[in-house]
Each structure stands twice: as structure tokens, then as C-alpha cells.
Amino acid sequence: MSIEKYLENIKLSDKHPGPFSVRLKYQLQKEFFEKRSRFGVFSLVTSAAAFVFFIMSTVFVVNPTVAQSIHYVFNRNAVEANRLENIVFVDEGEFLGQKSRSGNQPNTIQGEFFKVSDLSNLDKNKSYIIKKVQGRSESNVFYVSEIKGQSKPKIIY
Amino acid sequence: MEIMDEKEIVLRAKKDASAFEYIYEKYFPMIFKYVIIRVNNRDDAEEIVSTVFYKALNKIGSFRWQSVPFSAWLYRIAVSEIGNHYRLHKKSFVIGNRLQIENEIPVDEPEDDNFSYDFIHQYIQQLPQKDQDIITLRYFEKKSFSEISDILNKKETTLRVNLHRALNKLESLIPKEVLADVYRKVS
């Protein structure tokens, strides 16, 4: 008889893990898979946002008018302002000679600009400042402002 | 799931909850049994087994099939964690204090008390950790020398020598009259 034979005859008690097995499995699943799932959704959203930002930045650099168009979608007033900025004076003449670079208008100019498509409709007895607008979709559109206090009829282009 | 190659399941277990569940159901019982035999205390065993599976899941990406079987890899973590547990907690075992496992139903008869694990464990736990590992794996886990070699990362010939020395140490720890009694009963 040896110690080996003795050890081989040792009776082990029931070593059943009981509810611990289920409890540990639940904890491991919660720790490794639910957390990973949440992290996965967060990283996916972050990646998608970064991708969209990259595409938009690239488009804005390549074609800045896209950014301008998007701006107009959210700010309609900016469309009109942009058109006035694009006014081209065909003949600056006397008017520009009176206009200061600081942007102050001559005293004689009081009226608001209004849109006219046909200049023949204007009153021949009045003086006007006519600004030709080069819009993107429209052409040969004129913005007209009457020069009040001008005795001699005169049209400035 | 049954038809899937276990290698693929293990590789998937880190990301796939169903693959992890398969791995867990298959290997948890053997790891728990080994740990509770080694420490002979349910609370300590649960703490160690929890750590083993947490570490296993964290490191499963580094597991390589070329070296050892997956079960041996889990056993290695368990052996390491048991060693860490004793070092950290500086367990001092009182000889003769038989640790009762909660909710455990003893299967041995009262007259065969010397053949209960609780009885022999009080002597086994006085051995060095490496000797406890070999004896537990060989006689209570019924592992072959080849399997123990994978788990403890030692050559089989070395293990046989170590086991022989461990058994001699154990025999010297058990009182002569107790040994004579158990030898008489076995024969």
C-alpha cells in the first residue's frame, strides 16, 4: 500500500458551484458584452459624424458655393443682400464720383431700390440710379432708385 | 453551435456572447472543481474563479492554439491565481481545522473519515504550492502527465520526479498510525 493508492481512494465531496455559476456568467456577460455593445454604438456614431464632417469640409474647400447655398437655405434674407453686393455699374459716371469710399450715400439719393425688369416703364421725367444685377439664375435685372430733388431728369447707369 | 470548430468558437468568444456562453458552460465546471479542491473554501474559490474568467476573457485574444489546449490555458490562469490568492491573503491554515464548505453534502461515511478530502487537505495544504498543484491535478482531477505538463509548463519527466518528492513529503506529514489505519482499510 502506498500514499498514491490512498489518494486515489479519497472521496471528494460534492463540489457543485450552485447559483454562483449563473451569477458569474451574468456578470461576465454584462461586463464584457453589454459594455462593448454600448461602446460600439458610441464609436459608430462618432465615426459617422467624423466622416460626414470630413466630406463636408472637403466639399466646402473644393466648391465654396455649396456652403453659400446651404447658408441661403437657412437665411433667405442673405439672398437679397448677396444680389445687391453683386451690383455692377455699367457706367459709374457722376454717381460714383459723388460716392465716398466709406459707403455714405449722396444726399440726393433718398429712395429705396426696387426691382425692375423693363426700363421703359420708368418715368422719363424723373432721375434714377439704375443698378444692373448679375444674379445666378436671372440676368438683365435692374434695381432702380429714384433720385429725389433732382430737377433735371437724368439716368445714371 | 455543436458543429462549429472549438477553435473558431474560442476565437469568437471575445466578441460573440453566444460563443462565450459555450466556452463558459464547457470549462467553468472543471476550473471551479480544481480551484475549490485546491483552496477547499467556497468563498475563496468563487473569488478566484471569478478572477480566472475575467482574466481569461481579457486575454483571450493573446491565446495561441499552437502551444497548449484552451483548457490547459485556463488551468494555468487558475494555478497562477491560486498562488496570487495565497500570497496576497497570507493564509495561515491551522492543522486539524477542517474547513466546512457551505451547502455541501458530504458523501463519505463517518467511519471513512480518513478518506474524506477535508481530512487529507489539512496535510496537503502544508506542502509548497507547486506540490499541491501536481497532487491535485494528478489524483483529484485525474489528469495525465501530458495534460499536467501542458498546464504547469514542465516536462513530464520533471513532473514525475516532482510528484514522487511531493508524495514523500505528504506521507511524512501524516501521522504513522493514521497512515497504518488507512492502508489497512484500503488493502
Coordinates of C-alpha atoms in Angstrom, one line a residue:
Chain A
M1 CA 0.0 0.0 0.0
S2 CA 1.3 3.4 -0.9
I3 CA 0.3 7.0 -0.4
E4 CA -0.7 7.0 -4.1
K5 CA -3.3 4.3 -3.5
Y6 CA -4.6 6.2 -0.5
L7 CA -5.0 9.4 -2.6
E8 CA -6.8 7.5 -5.3
N9 CA -9.4 6.3 -2.8
I10 CA -10.1 9.8 -1.3
K11 CA -13.8 10.6 -1.7
L12 CA -14.4 14.2 -2.9
S13 CA -17.4 16.0 -1.5
D14 CA -19.9 17.4 -3.9
K15 CA -18.2 20.4 -5.4
H16 CA -21.2 21.8 -7.3
P17 CA -20.9 25.5 -7.9
G18 CA -24.6 26.1 -7.3
P19 CA -26.0 29.6 -8.3
F20 CA -22.5 31.0 -8.4
S21 CA -22.1 29.6 -11.9
V22 CA -25.1 31.5 -13.3
R23 CA -24.2 34.7 -11.3
L24 CA -20.7 34.8 -12.6
K25 CA -21.9 34.2 -16.2
Y26 CA -24.3 37.0 -15.9
Q27 CA -21.6 39.3 -14.5
L28 CA -19.2 38.4 -17.3
Q29 CA -21.7 38.9 -20.0
K30 CA -22.7 42.3 -18.5
E31 CA -19.1 43.3 -18.1
F32 CA -17.7 42.2 -21.5
F33 CA -20.6 42.2 -23.9
E34 CA -23.1 44.9 -22.8
K35 CA -20.3 47.4 -22.2
R36 CA -18.7 46.6 -25.5
S37 CA -22.1 46.9 -27.2
R38 CA -22.6 50.4 -25.8
F39 CA -19.0 51.4 -26.8
G40 CA -19.6 50.0 -30.3
V41 CA -22.7 52.2 -30.8
F42 CA -20.9 55.3 -29.5
S43 CA -17.8 54.7 -31.7
L44 CA -20.1 54.1 -34.7
V45 CA -21.9 57.3 -34.2
T46 CA -18.7 59.2 -33.6
S47 CA -17.1 57.7 -36.8
A48 CA -20.2 58.5 -38.8
A49 CA -20.2 62.1 -37.6
A50 CA -16.4 62.5 -38.3
F51 CA -16.9 61.0 -41.8
V52 CA -19.8 63.5 -42.6
F53 CA -17.7 66.4 -41.2
F54 CA -14.7 65.3 -43.4
I55 CA -16.9 65.1 -46.5
M56 CA -18.5 68.5 -45.9
S57 CA -15.1 70.1 -45.2
T58 CA -13.8 68.7 -48.5
V59 CA -16.8 69.8 -50.5
F60 CA -16.6 73.3 -49.0
V61 CA -12.9 73.6 -49.9
V62 CA -13.4 72.3 -53.4
N63 CA -16.6 74.2 -54.2
P64 CA -17.3 77.1 -51.7
T65 CA -20.6 77.9 -53.4
V66 CA -22.1 74.8 -51.8
A67 CA -21.5 76.4 -48.4
Q68 CA -23.1 79.6 -49.8
S69 CA -26.2 77.6 -51.0
I70 CA -26.6 75.9 -47.6
H71 CA -26.3 79.3 -46.0
Y72 CA -29.2 80.6 -48.2
V73 CA -31.4 77.7 -47.2
F74 CA -31.3 78.8 -43.6
N75 CA -31.1 82.5 -44.2
R76 CA -33.4 83.8 -47.0
N77 CA -32.5 87.5 -46.4
A78 CA -29.0 86.7 -47.3
V79 CA -30.1 86.1 -50.9
E80 CA -31.2 89.6 -51.5
A81 CA -28.1 91.0 -49.7
N82 CA -25.9 88.9 -51.9
R83 CA -27.6 90.3 -55.1
L84 CA -27.0 93.9 -54.0
E85 CA -23.4 93.1 -53.4
N86 CA -23.1 91.8 -56.9
I87 CA -24.4 95.1 -58.4
V88 CA -22.3 96.1 -61.4
F89 CA -22.4 99.7 -62.5
V90 CA -22.2 99.7 -66.3
D91 CA -21.3 103.4 -66.2
E92 CA -20.2 104.7 -62.9
G93 CA -20.1 108.3 -64.1
E94 CA -21.3 111.1 -62.0
F95 CA -22.8 109.0 -59.2
L96 CA -19.7 107.2 -58.2
G97 CA -17.9 110.4 -58.4
Q98 CA -20.0 111.6 -55.5
K99 CA -20.0 108.4 -53.6
S100 CA -17.5 108.2 -50.8
R101 CA -15.5 105.0 -50.2
S102 CA -16.8 104.8 -46.7
G103 CA -20.2 103.8 -48.1
N104 CA -22.1 107.0 -47.3
Q105 CA -24.7 107.7 -50.0
P106 CA -25.0 111.2 -51.6
N107 CA -27.7 113.4 -50.1
T108 CA -29.6 113.4 -53.2
I109 CA -30.3 109.7 -53.0
Q110 CA -33.2 109.1 -50.8
G111 CA -35.3 106.4 -52.4
E112 CA -35.2 102.6 -51.8
F113 CA -34.2 100.3 -54.6
F114 CA -36.9 98.4 -56.3
K115 CA -36.7 95.7 -58.9
V116 CA -37.4 96.4 -62.5
S117 CA -37.1 94.1 -65.4
D118 CA -38.1 96.6 -68.2
L119 CA -36.5 100.1 -68.0
S120 CA -39.1 101.5 -70.5
N121 CA -41.6 101.5 -67.6
L122 CA -39.7 104.2 -65.7
D123 CA -41.0 107.8 -65.6
K124 CA -39.0 109.8 -68.2
N125 CA -39.4 113.0 -66.1
K126 CA -37.5 111.6 -63.1
S127 CA -34.0 110.8 -62.3
Y128 CA -32.9 107.3 -61.3
I129 CA -29.9 105.3 -60.2
I130 CA -30.1 102.1 -62.0
K131 CA -28.0 99.1 -60.8
K132 CA -27.7 96.1 -63.1
V133 CA -27.7 92.9 -61.2
Q134 CA -25.9 89.8 -62.3
G135 CA -27.7 87.1 -60.5
R136 CA -27.1 83.4 -60.8
S137 CA -30.4 82.5 -62.3
E138 CA -31.6 85.8 -63.5
S139 CA -30.0 88.2 -66.0
N140 CA -30.6 91.7 -67.0
V141 CA -32.4 92.6 -63.8
F142 CA -32.2 96.1 -62.7
Y143 CA -32.6 97.7 -59.3
V144 CA -33.9 101.2 -59.5
S145 CA -33.9 104.0 -57.0
E146 CA -35.4 107.4 -57.7
I147 CA -33.1 110.4 -57.1
K148 CA -35.3 112.9 -55.3
G149 CA -34.7 116.6 -55.5
Q150 CA -33.0 116.2 -58.9
S151 CA -34.5 118.9 -61.0
K152 CA -33.0 117.8 -64.3
P153 CA -34.1 114.4 -65.5
K154 CA -31.1 112.2 -65.5
I155 CA -30.5 108.5 -65.6
I156 CA -27.3 107.2 -64.1
Y157 CA -26.3 103.7 -65.1
Chain B
M1 CA -23.1 25.6 -32.1
E2 CA -22.2 21.9 -31.8
I3 CA -20.9 21.6 -35.3
M4 CA -18.7 24.6 -35.0
D5 CA -15.0 24.0 -34.6
E6 CA -14.0 24.8 -31.0
K7 CA -11.0 26.8 -32.2
E8 CA -13.3 29.1 -34.0
I9 CA -15.6 29.4 -31.0
V10 CA -12.7 30.3 -28.7
L11 CA -11.6 33.0 -31.2
R12 CA -15.1 34.3 -31.4
A13 CA -15.7 34.2 -27.6
K14 CA -14.2 37.6 -27.1
K15 CA -16.8 39.4 -29.2
D16 CA -19.6 36.9 -29.5
A17 CA -21.8 36.4 -26.4
S18 CA -23.1 33.0 -27.6
A19 CA -19.6 31.7 -28.3
F20 CA -18.5 32.9 -24.8
E21 CA -21.5 31.1 -23.3
Y22 CA -20.5 27.9 -24.9
I23 CA -16.9 28.2 -23.7
Y24 CA -18.1 29.1 -20.2
E25 CA -20.5 26.2 -19.9
K26 CA -17.9 23.8 -21.1
Y27 CA -14.9 24.9 -19.0
F28 CA -16.4 26.5 -15.9
P29 CA -17.2 23.2 -14.1
M30 CA -13.7 21.8 -14.4
I31 CA -12.0 25.1 -13.4
F32 CA -14.3 25.5 -10.4
K33 CA -13.8 22.0 -9.3
Y34 CA -10.0 22.4 -9.5
V35 CA -10.0 25.7 -7.6
I36 CA -12.4 24.5 -4.8
I37 CA -10.3 21.3 -4.3
R38 CA -7.2 23.4 -4.0
V39 CA -8.5 26.0 -1.6
N40 CA -11.2 23.9 0.0
N41 CA -13.3 27.0 0.7
R42 CA -16.3 28.1 -1.3
D43 CA -15.9 31.9 -0.8
D44 CA -12.2 31.8 -1.8
A45 CA -13.0 29.5 -4.7
E46 CA -15.7 31.8 -6.1
E47 CA -13.3 34.8 -5.8
I48 CA -10.5 33.0 -7.6
V49 CA -12.8 31.5 -10.3
S50 CA -14.2 35.0 -11.0
T51 CA -10.8 36.4 -11.4
V52 CA -9.8 33.5 -13.7
F53 CA -12.6 34.0 -16.1
Y54 CA -12.3 37.8 -16.0
K55 CA -8.6 37.5 -16.9
A56 CA -9.3 34.8 -19.5
L57 CA -11.8 36.9 -21.3
N58 CA -9.4 39.9 -21.2
K59 CA -6.5 37.9 -22.5
I60 CA -8.3 35.5 -24.9
G61 CA -7.0 37.5 -27.8
S62 CA -3.5 36.5 -26.9
F63 CA -4.3 32.8 -26.7
R64 CA -2.5 30.7 -29.3
W65 CA -3.7 27.2 -30.2
Q66 CA -0.2 26.1 -31.3
S67 CA 1.1 26.0 -27.8
V68 CA -1.4 24.4 -25.4
P69 CA -5.1 23.4 -25.4
F70 CA -7.5 26.0 -24.3
S71 CA -8.4 24.1 -21.1
A72 CA -4.7 24.0 -20.1
W73 CA -4.5 27.7 -20.7
L74 CA -7.4 28.2 -18.3
Y75 CA -5.8 25.9 -15.8
R76 CA -2.6 27.9 -16.0
I77 CA -4.5 31.1 -15.1
A78 CA -6.2 29.3 -12.3
V79 CA -2.9 27.9 -10.9
S80 CA -1.4 31.4 -11.1
E81 CA -4.4 33.0 -9.4
I82 CA -4.4 30.4 -6.6
G83 CA -0.8 31.3 -6.0
N84 CA -1.6 35.0 -6.0
H85 CA -4.5 34.4 -3.7
Y86 CA -2.3 32.8 -1.0
R87 CA 0.4 35.4 -1.4
L88 CA -2.0 38.3 -1.1
H89 CA -4.1 36.9 1.7
K90 CA -1.2 35.3 3.5
K91 CA -3.5 32.5 4.5
S92 CA -2.5 30.6 7.7
F93 CA -4.0 27.2 7.9
V94 CA -4.4 25.6 11.3
I95 CA -3.7 21.9 11.2
G96 CA -6.7 19.9 12.2
N97 CA -9.2 22.7 11.4
R98 CA -11.3 21.1 8.9
L99 CA -12.9 23.7 6.6
Q100 CA -16.5 23.0 6.1
I101 CA -17.9 24.0 2.7
E102 CA -21.2 25.8 2.9
N103 CA -24.2 23.9 1.5
E104 CA -22.0 20.9 0.8
I105 CA -23.4 17.4 1.3
P106 CA -20.6 15.0 2.4
V107 CA -20.8 11.7 0.5
D108 CA -18.3 9.8 2.7
E109 CA -19.5 7.7 5.6
P110 CA -18.5 8.7 9.1
E111 CA -16.3 5.6 9.6
D112 CA -14.3 6.5 6.5
D113 CA -13.4 10.0 7.7
N114 CA -9.8 9.5 7.0
F115 CA -10.7 9.1 3.4
S116 CA -12.5 12.4 3.1
Y117 CA -10.9 15.2 1.3
D118 CA -11.3 17.5 4.2
F119 CA -9.0 15.2 6.2
I120 CA -6.2 14.9 3.7
H121 CA -6.5 18.5 2.7
Q122 CA -5.2 19.6 6.1
Y123 CA -1.9 17.9 5.2
I124 CA -1.8 18.8 1.5
Q125 CA -2.1 22.5 2.3
Q126 CA 1.2 22.3 4.2
L127 CA 3.0 21.4 1.0
P128 CA 4.5 24.0 -1.3
Q129 CA 2.1 25.4 -3.9
K130 CA 3.8 23.5 -6.8
D131 CA 3.4 20.2 -5.0
Q132 CA -0.2 20.9 -4.2
D133 CA -0.8 21.7 -7.9
I134 CA 0.7 18.4 -9.0
I135 CA -1.1 16.2 -6.4
T136 CA -4.4 17.9 -7.1
L137 CA -4.2 17.6 -10.8
R138 CA -3.0 14.1 -10.7
Y139 CA -5.1 12.4 -8.0
F140 CA -8.2 14.6 -7.7
E141 CA -8.5 16.0 -11.3
K142 CA -7.3 12.6 -12.7
K143 CA -5.1 14.4 -15.3
S144 CA -2.5 12.6 -17.3
F145 CA 1.2 13.6 -17.1
S146 CA 0.8 15.0 -20.6
E147 CA -2.1 17.2 -19.5
I148 CA -0.3 18.3 -16.3
S149 CA 2.7 19.1 -18.5
D150 CA 0.6 21.5 -20.6
I151 CA -0.9 23.1 -17.5
L152 CA 2.3 23.6 -15.4
N153 CA 4.6 24.0 -18.4
K154 CA 7.0 21.4 -17.2
K155 CA 8.5 18.3 -18.8
E156 CA 6.7 15.0 -18.0
T157 CA 9.9 13.5 -16.6
T158 CA 10.4 16.5 -14.3
L159 CA 6.8 16.2 -13.2
R160 CA 7.2 12.6 -12.3
V161 CA 10.2 13.4 -10.1
N162 CA 8.4 16.4 -8.5
L163 CA 5.3 14.2 -7.8
H164 CA 7.4 11.5 -6.2
R165 CA 9.0 14.0 -3.9
A166 CA 5.7 15.7 -3.1
L167 CA 4.1 12.3 -2.2
N168 CA 7.1 11.6 0.1
K169 CA 6.6 15.0 1.8
L170 CA 2.9 14.3 2.2
E171 CA 3.5 10.9 3.6
S172 CA 5.9 12.3 6.2
L173 CA 3.3 14.8 7.3
I174 CA 0.5 12.3 8.0
P175 CA 0.8 10.6 11.4
K176 CA 2.1 7.0 11.2
E177 CA -1.0 5.5 13.0
V178 CA -3.3 7.3 10.6
L179 CA -1.4 6.0 7.6
A180 CA -1.4 2.5 9.0
D181 CA -5.1 2.7 9.5
V182 CA -6.0 3.9 6.1
Y183 CA -3.5 1.5 4.4
R184 CA -5.2 -1.4 6.3
K185 CA -8.7 -0.2 5.2
V186 CA -7.6 0.1 1.6
S187 CA -5.9 -3.3 1.4

